Amino acid sequence: MADAMPNAHAIAYYLPQYHPFPENDEHWGTGFTEWANVVRAKRLFPGHDQPHLPTDLGFYDLRVPEVRAQQRDLALEAGISAFAVYHYWFEGRRLMHRPVDEMFADPVHPVKNLLCWANGSWTLEWRGRENVTTIEQTYSETDDWKHSELLAERFICNERYFTHEGRPVFLVYEPYALPERARMVRILREVCGAHGVELLVGGCVAFNDSKDVRELGLDFEVRWAPDWMLIREAFDPRVQRILSLQSRFLSKRWPRFRHNDAFSYQRVIDAHLASTQPAWPTCESAFPSWDNTARRSFGDAVIVTDPSPAEFTRWLRALRDRLRPTDPPFVFINAWNEWAEGCHLEPDETWGHAWLDACREVFTAL
């Protein structure tokens, strides 16, 4: 669409995990943060870009206000309109919330915040034990009211919250996990309505799901990237052969070791762009790079090979330009700072500011 670009907003997912907190100490060791995974990543084949090491911001702690200010300034220069900050709530129990609370108390800035409720259970998946649940997500109507009151009063009505046409934007990471046709969303709308606020609610959908999230009372779908079901034919045969040989050798020495997969970045983008857009209101997503070997020391990692700022620019521009009048004018980016998934806009030793420059090229003409 020729007129889509002036109304498009880039929104980057934001992980608030970079500080120690009791649950991480309990399950992963005292003082654990994502940086512990990042620095121990190893190269698995020639040209494999690991470990990912930060430059401008260093191995930061999100409890430091100067770090958060630097992040917002970098995002503003790159044309990012908002951070979609992961919000962790387990029936009254909040996790990794200190940086989130402080982001909503920081000085007002053009780069706003919105919340994405990461409503999945926590498991030991990173250690190859996805069947072991450490913190289970449960639901109740009483808790939905309590949760909604907190969201409305502390965050959604805050002047730092991102809105579109006066409507605060809220996301649910796993909308189909919500019971009773997303009862929580209905209650949240009612509570926010009592505060004089009308919400715009999106649901993150992966695996090429064809359901219409409006049936759950949501306003729009966010198509998740990477969608591994969609791109399963985009294997990188050159690297795949190397990883297959490694898997045979390592699984003999360590039975828990499992196979890693490699996909071509260009073919991943082509698969996403070739897919049919749903008939209902939809926002799409892109990622600059992906390589979660830092988290998957026992295998089952997914490595997207040969990431390219030029290809990332092409992807962002295509998603921006194919926004329809019925779609919220957002392009989501996964992610601002998922360092252990090799998926970050923040500067690193390999690419410097290249990913931020790509965003600026596409979005700063707003």
Short mmCIF file of C-alpha atoms in Angstrom, two decimals:
data_model
loop_
_atom_site.label_atom_id
_atom_site.label_comp_id
_atom_site.label_asym_id
_atom_site.label_seq_id
_atom_site.Cartn_x
_atom_site.Cartn_y
_atom_site.Cartn_z
CA MET A 1 0.00 0.00 0.00
CA ALA A 2 1.42 3.35 -1.00
CA ASP A 3 -0.10 5.17 1.97
CA ALA A 4 0.82 2.61 4.65
CA MET A 5 4.29 3.89 5.50
CA PRO A 6 3.41 7.27 7.06
CA ASN A 7 1.19 5.54 9.64
CA ALA A 8 3.44 2.57 10.44
CA HIS A 9 4.98 2.06 13.88
CA ALA A 10 7.87 -0.28 14.65
CA ILE A 11 7.40 -2.08 17.97
CA ALA A 12 10.23 -4.20 19.41
CA TYR A 13 9.70 -6.97 21.96
CA TYR A 14 11.67 -6.31 25.13
CA LEU A 15 12.91 -8.88 27.67
CA PRO A 16 13.22 -7.47 31.23
CA GLN A 17 15.27 -10.43 32.45
CA TYR A 18 18.71 -8.79 32.79
CA HIS A 19 18.91 -8.58 36.56
CA PRO A 20 19.08 -11.25 39.27
CA PHE A 21 15.86 -12.25 41.03
CA PRO A 22 14.96 -15.10 43.43
CA GLU A 23 13.26 -17.46 40.95
CA ASN A 24 16.25 -17.39 38.61
CA ASP A 25 18.62 -17.91 41.54
CA GLU A 26 16.58 -20.97 42.56
CA HIS A 27 16.39 -22.65 39.17
CA TRP A 28 19.58 -21.56 37.40
CA GLY A 29 22.04 -20.52 40.13
CA THR A 30 22.72 -17.44 42.25
CA GLY A 31 23.11 -14.26 40.23
CA PHE A 32 21.95 -15.85 36.97
CA THR A 33 20.84 -13.60 34.10
CA GLU A 34 20.70 -14.11 30.33
CA TRP A 35 24.32 -13.02 30.08
CA ALA A 36 25.40 -16.32 31.69
CA ASN A 37 23.99 -18.17 28.67
CA VAL A 38 25.26 -15.63 26.14
CA VAL A 39 28.94 -15.78 27.06
CA ARG A 40 29.22 -19.58 27.07
CA ALA A 41 27.86 -20.10 23.55
CA LYS A 42 30.25 -21.91 21.19
CA ARG A 43 30.81 -21.88 17.44
CA LEU A 44 29.48 -25.08 15.87
CA PHE A 45 30.70 -24.65 12.29
CA PRO A 46 32.94 -22.33 10.22
CA GLY A 47 31.41 -18.88 10.05
CA HIS A 48 29.03 -19.52 12.95
CA ASP A 49 28.60 -16.16 14.71
CA GLN A 50 28.84 -17.12 18.37
CA PRO A 51 29.02 -15.84 21.02
CA HIS A 52 27.02 -12.64 20.51
CA LEU A 53 28.80 -9.97 22.56
CA PRO A 54 27.35 -6.50 23.26
CA THR A 55 29.20 -3.28 22.54
CA ASP A 56 27.51 0.07 23.31
CA LEU A 57 25.54 -1.05 26.36
CA GLY A 58 27.85 -3.81 27.61
CA PHE A 59 26.66 -6.61 29.88
CA TYR A 60 24.09 -4.35 31.46
CA ASP A 61 21.83 -4.63 34.50
CA LEU A 62 18.31 -3.30 33.88
CA ARG A 63 18.09 -1.98 37.42
CA VAL A 64 20.40 0.85 36.28
CA PRO A 65 18.35 3.84 35.03
CA GLU A 66 21.13 5.10 32.75
CA VAL A 67 20.99 1.81 30.82
CA ARG A 68 17.25 2.15 30.23
CA ALA A 69 17.74 5.76 29.10
CA GLN A 70 20.43 4.68 26.61
CA GLN A 71 18.13 1.98 25.26
CA ARG A 72 15.30 4.43 24.67
CA ASP A 73 17.63 6.91 22.96
CA LEU A 74 18.98 4.21 20.63
CA ALA A 75 15.44 3.10 19.85
CA LEU A 76 14.28 6.65 19.13
CA GLU A 77 17.13 7.24 16.70
CA ALA A 78 16.21 3.99 14.92
CA GLY A 79 12.55 4.91 14.50
CA ILE A 80 11.22 2.47 17.11
CA SER A 81 7.91 3.73 18.52
CA ALA A 82 7.56 1.40 21.50
CA PHE A 83 8.92 -1.53 23.46
CA ALA A 84 6.52 -4.46 23.88
CA VAL A 85 7.69 -5.41 27.36
CA TYR A 86 7.08 -8.97 28.54
CA HIS A 87 4.89 -9.05 31.64
CA TYR A 88 4.99 -12.16 33.87
CA TRP A 89 1.99 -12.83 36.10
CA PHE A 90 1.15 -16.17 37.69
CA GLU A 91 -2.09 -15.88 39.73
CA GLY A 92 -0.96 -12.89 41.74
CA ARG A 93 2.75 -13.62 41.50
CA ARG A 94 4.85 -11.26 39.37
CA LEU A 95 8.30 -12.17 38.10
CA MET A 96 11.22 -10.03 36.84
CA HIS A 97 9.05 -7.00 37.43
CA ARG A 98 11.48 -4.48 38.92
CA PRO A 99 12.74 -3.15 35.54
CA VAL A 100 9.16 -3.00 34.27
CA ASP A 101 7.98 -0.98 37.25
CA GLU A 102 10.93 1.37 36.88
CA MET A 103 10.38 1.79 33.12
CA PHE A 104 6.91 3.12 33.95
CA ALA A 105 8.45 5.56 36.45
CA ASP A 106 11.32 6.76 34.26
CA PRO A 107 11.21 10.24 32.69
CA VAL A 108 8.62 10.50 29.92
CA HIS A 109 10.20 9.69 26.55
CA PRO A 110 8.97 9.54 22.94
CA VAL A 111 9.62 5.77 22.93
CA LYS A 112 6.70 4.36 24.90
CA ASN A 113 6.07 0.99 26.57
CA LEU A 114 3.28 -1.52 26.10
CA LEU A 115 2.82 -4.84 27.87
CA CYS A 116 2.76 -8.32 26.40
CA TRP A 117 1.51 -10.85 28.95
CA ALA A 118 3.83 -13.85 28.62
CA ASN A 119 1.22 -16.26 29.97
CA GLY A 120 3.00 -19.56 29.42
CA SER A 121 4.29 -21.87 32.14
CA TRP A 122 8.00 -21.91 32.91
CA THR A 123 9.87 -25.17 32.27
CA LEU A 124 13.45 -26.45 32.15
CA GLU A 125 13.29 -26.44 28.36
CA TRP A 126 16.58 -24.56 28.13
CA ARG A 127 18.25 -27.58 29.74
CA GLY A 128 16.56 -30.09 27.43
CA ARG A 129 13.88 -30.95 30.03
CA GLU A 130 10.78 -29.24 28.64
CA ASN A 131 8.55 -31.74 30.50
CA VAL A 132 9.71 -30.34 33.87
CA THR A 133 7.56 -27.37 34.94
CA THR A 134 9.10 -24.93 37.39
CA ILE A 135 6.29 -22.35 37.55
CA GLU A 136 2.87 -23.34 36.25
CA GLN A 137 0.47 -20.83 34.74
CA THR A 138 -3.03 -21.19 36.18
CA TYR A 139 -6.16 -19.08 35.83
CA SER A 140 -9.20 -18.08 37.86
CA GLU A 141 -11.90 -15.44 37.49
CA THR A 142 -10.98 -13.90 40.84
CA ASP A 143 -7.39 -13.56 39.70
CA ASP A 144 -8.45 -12.07 36.36
CA TRP A 145 -10.09 -9.18 38.24
CA LYS A 146 -7.06 -8.68 40.47
CA HIS A 147 -4.71 -8.83 37.50
CA SER A 148 -6.81 -6.40 35.48
CA GLU A 149 -6.95 -3.85 38.29
CA LEU A 150 -3.16 -3.92 38.57
CA LEU A 151 -2.69 -3.55 34.81
CA ALA A 152 -5.13 -0.66 34.53
CA GLU A 153 -4.04 1.33 37.56
CA ARG A 154 -0.27 0.85 37.44
CA PHE A 155 0.47 0.59 33.73
CA ILE A 156 -2.23 1.07 31.11
CA CYS A 157 -3.33 4.47 32.40
CA ASN A 158 0.29 5.62 32.74
CA GLU A 159 1.36 8.44 30.41
CA ARG A 160 4.35 6.30 29.34
CA TYR A 161 2.05 3.65 27.87
CA PHE A 162 1.85 3.31 24.07
CA THR A 163 -1.50 4.15 22.53
CA HIS A 164 -2.90 4.17 19.03
CA GLU A 165 -5.65 6.70 18.34
CA GLY A 166 -6.10 7.06 22.08
CA ARG A 167 -6.36 3.30 22.73
CA PRO A 168 -3.65 1.60 24.83
CA VAL A 169 -2.27 -1.49 23.09
CA PHE A 170 -2.08 -4.73 25.09
CA LEU A 171 -0.83 -8.13 23.88
CA VAL A 172 -1.39 -11.71 25.03
CA TYR A 173 1.43 -14.08 24.11
CA GLU A 174 -0.67 -17.27 24.14
CA PRO A 175 -4.28 -16.15 23.60
CA TYR A 176 -5.64 -19.66 23.02
CA ALA A 177 -4.39 -20.73 26.45
CA LEU A 178 -6.84 -18.35 28.14
CA PRO A 179 -9.91 -20.14 29.53
CA GLU A 180 -13.56 -19.37 28.82
CA ARG A 181 -13.03 -17.60 25.50
CA ALA A 182 -10.40 -15.25 26.89
CA ARG A 183 -12.38 -14.24 29.96
CA MET A 184 -9.35 -12.26 31.14
CA VAL A 185 -9.54 -9.97 28.08
CA ARG A 186 -13.23 -9.27 28.68
CA ILE A 187 -12.58 -8.42 32.33
CA LEU A 188 -9.58 -6.27 31.46
CA ARG A 189 -11.68 -4.30 28.98
CA GLU A 190 -14.35 -3.78 31.64
CA VAL A 191 -11.85 -2.59 34.25
CA CYS A 192 -10.12 -0.25 31.80
CA GLY A 193 -13.52 1.04 30.69
CA ALA A 194 -14.22 2.03 34.28
CA HIS A 195 -11.06 4.12 34.06
CA GLY A 196 -12.30 5.73 30.86
CA VAL A 197 -9.97 3.76 28.61
CA GLU A 198 -10.78 1.67 25.55
CA LEU A 199 -8.17 -1.01 24.80
CA LEU A 200 -6.72 -2.32 21.55
CA VAL A 201 -5.85 -5.96 22.28
CA GLY A 202 -3.72 -8.26 20.13
CA GLY A 203 -2.91 -11.96 20.36
CA CYS A 204 0.44 -13.41 19.30
CA VAL A 205 -0.11 -16.40 17.01
CA ALA A 206 2.60 -18.76 15.81
CA PHE A 207 2.74 -21.90 13.70
CA ASN A 208 0.65 -20.47 10.87
CA ASP A 209 -2.56 -20.82 12.88
CA SER A 210 -5.61 -19.95 10.79
CA LYS A 211 -8.00 -19.07 13.62
CA ASP A 212 -9.50 -15.60 13.90
CA VAL A 213 -8.50 -14.15 17.27
CA ARG A 214 -11.56 -11.89 17.20
CA GLU A 215 -13.51 -15.00 18.23
CA LEU A 216 -11.72 -14.62 21.59
CA GLY A 217 -12.72 -10.98 21.89
CA LEU A 218 -9.34 -9.68 20.71
CA ASP A 219 -8.97 -6.95 18.10
CA PHE A 220 -6.09 -8.22 16.00
CA GLU A 221 -3.55 -10.98 15.47
CA VAL A 222 0.21 -10.61 15.68
CA ARG A 223 1.84 -13.13 13.35
CA TRP A 224 4.90 -14.36 15.22
CA ALA A 225 8.31 -14.61 13.62
CA PRO A 226 10.04 -16.97 13.34
CA ASP A 227 7.20 -19.33 12.46
CA TRP A 228 8.96 -22.68 12.19
CA MET A 229 5.95 -24.50 10.81
CA LEU A 230 5.80 -22.02 7.96
CA ILE A 231 9.49 -22.16 7.07
CA ARG A 232 10.21 -25.85 7.62
CA GLU A 233 11.36 -26.16 3.98
CA ALA A 234 13.93 -23.38 4.31
CA PHE A 235 16.80 -25.57 5.54
CA ASP A 236 20.36 -24.52 4.80
CA PRO A 237 21.75 -27.78 3.30
CA ARG A 238 25.41 -26.79 3.66
CA VAL A 239 25.22 -26.18 7.40
CA GLN A 240 22.61 -28.88 7.96
CA ARG A 241 25.06 -31.57 6.87
CA ILE A 242 27.64 -30.33 9.37
CA LEU A 243 25.12 -30.22 12.20
CA SER A 244 23.85 -33.71 11.37
CA LEU A 245 27.37 -35.14 11.61
CA GLN A 246 27.96 -33.33 14.88
CA SER A 247 24.71 -34.68 16.27
CA ARG A 248 25.67 -38.29 15.50
CA PHE A 249 29.01 -37.86 17.23
CA LEU A 250 27.86 -35.88 20.27
CA SER A 251 24.79 -37.98 20.97
CA LYS A 252 27.06 -41.01 21.43
CA ARG A 253 29.08 -39.16 24.06
CA TRP A 254 26.11 -37.39 25.68
CA PRO A 255 22.79 -39.21 25.19
CA ARG A 256 20.86 -36.07 26.11
CA PHE A 257 22.34 -34.20 23.16
CA ARG A 258 19.82 -33.61 20.37
CA HIS A 259 19.97 -32.42 16.80
CA ASN A 260 20.30 -28.72 15.88
CA ASP A 261 18.72 -27.23 12.75
CA ALA A 262 19.88 -24.53 10.36
CA PHE A 263 17.69 -22.34 8.14
CA SER A 264 18.67 -19.81 5.48
CA TYR A 265 17.76 -16.25 6.46
CA GLN A 266 16.85 -15.26 2.90
CA ARG A 267 14.65 -18.33 2.46
CA VAL A 268 13.01 -17.70 5.84
CA ILE A 269 12.09 -14.17 4.76
CA ASP A 270 10.83 -15.39 1.39
CA ALA A 271 8.63 -18.00 3.10
CA HIS A 272 7.10 -15.41 5.41
CA LEU A 273 6.45 -12.95 2.62
CA ALA A 274 4.97 -15.64 0.36
CA SER A 275 2.41 -16.66 2.99
CA THR A 276 -1.18 -15.51 2.68
CA GLN A 277 -2.30 -12.75 5.00
CA PRO A 278 -5.32 -13.64 7.15
CA ALA A 279 -8.63 -12.01 6.31
CA TRP A 280 -8.91 -10.48 9.79
CA PRO A 281 -6.87 -7.55 11.20
CA THR A 282 -3.26 -8.64 11.43
CA CYS A 283 0.19 -7.27 12.22
CA GLU A 284 3.27 -9.08 11.04
CA SER A 285 6.72 -9.55 12.54
CA ALA A 286 10.34 -9.70 11.45
CA PHE A 287 13.57 -10.58 13.22
CA PRO A 288 17.13 -9.37 12.52
CA SER A 289 18.83 -12.69 13.29
CA TRP A 290 18.15 -15.90 15.21
CA ASP A 291 20.48 -18.40 16.86
CA ASN A 292 19.48 -19.86 20.23
CA THR A 293 22.46 -22.18 20.72
CA ALA A 294 23.32 -20.04 23.77
CA ARG A 295 20.18 -21.37 25.46
CA ARG A 296 20.21 -24.85 23.96
CA SER A 297 23.48 -26.36 25.13
CA PHE A 298 21.97 -29.86 24.78
CA GLY A 299 20.80 -29.40 21.21
CA ASP A 300 17.43 -28.62 19.63
CA ALA A 301 18.83 -25.20 18.73
CA VAL A 302 17.60 -23.32 15.67
CA ILE A 303 20.22 -21.34 13.76
CA VAL A 304 19.28 -18.94 11.00
CA THR A 305 22.35 -18.68 8.81
CA ASP A 306 23.76 -15.69 6.93
CA PRO A 307 21.65 -12.93 8.49
CA SER A 308 21.92 -9.72 6.53
CA PRO A 309 21.00 -6.11 7.38
CA ALA A 310 20.09 -5.58 3.72
CA GLU A 311 17.68 -8.53 3.82
CA PHE A 312 16.29 -7.33 7.16
CA THR A 313 15.65 -3.93 5.59
CA ARG A 314 13.86 -5.62 2.68
CA TRP A 315 11.69 -7.60 5.11
CA LEU A 316 10.75 -4.58 7.23
CA ARG A 317 9.89 -2.51 4.18
CA ALA A 318 7.73 -5.28 2.73
CA LEU A 319 5.80 -5.69 5.98
CA ARG A 320 5.34 -1.95 6.30
CA ASP A 321 4.12 -1.57 2.74
CA ARG A 322 1.60 -4.40 2.83
CA LEU A 323 -0.28 -3.11 5.85
CA ARG A 324 -3.97 -2.87 4.97
CA PRO A 325 -6.52 -0.24 6.07
CA THR A 326 -8.10 -2.84 8.38
CA ASP A 327 -4.78 -3.67 10.09
CA PRO A 328 -3.40 -1.79 13.08
CA PRO A 329 -0.41 0.09 11.65
CA PHE A 330 2.26 -1.82 13.53
CA VAL A 331 5.28 -3.89 12.46
CA PHE A 332 6.63 -6.00 15.32
CA ILE A 333 10.32 -6.83 15.67
CA ASN A 334 11.57 -9.85 17.56
CA ALA A 335 13.43 -8.53 19.45
CA TRP A 336 15.12 -5.58 21.09
CA ASN A 337 17.29 -7.65 23.44
CA GLU A 338 16.84 -11.44 23.20
CA TRP A 339 20.59 -11.97 23.36
CA ALA A 340 20.50 -15.69 24.25
CA GLU A 341 18.33 -16.29 21.18
CA GLY A 342 20.78 -14.38 18.99
CA CYS A 343 17.90 -12.06 18.22
CA HIS A 344 18.54 -8.41 19.12
CA LEU A 345 18.61 -4.93 17.67
CA GLU A 346 21.05 -3.73 20.32
CA PRO A 347 24.60 -3.28 18.97
CA ASP A 348 27.04 -6.19 19.07
CA GLU A 349 30.63 -6.89 18.00
CA THR A 350 29.66 -8.40 14.64
CA TRP A 351 27.03 -6.01 13.29
CA GLY A 352 27.45 -2.85 15.34
CA HIS A 353 24.47 -0.58 14.66
CA ALA A 354 23.50 -2.29 11.39
CA TRP A 355 20.16 -3.66 12.63
CA LEU A 356 19.22 -0.29 14.12
CA ASP A 357 20.25 1.40 10.87
CA ALA A 358 17.89 -0.90 8.96
CA CYS A 359 15.00 0.16 11.20
CA ARG A 360 15.90 3.81 10.80
CA GLU A 361 15.95 3.49 7.00
CA VAL A 362 12.42 2.06 6.96
CA PHE A 363 10.70 3.94 9.79
CA THR A 364 12.26 7.35 10.40
CA ALA A 365 10.42 8.93 7.46
CA LEU A 366 7.32 8.90 9.69
#
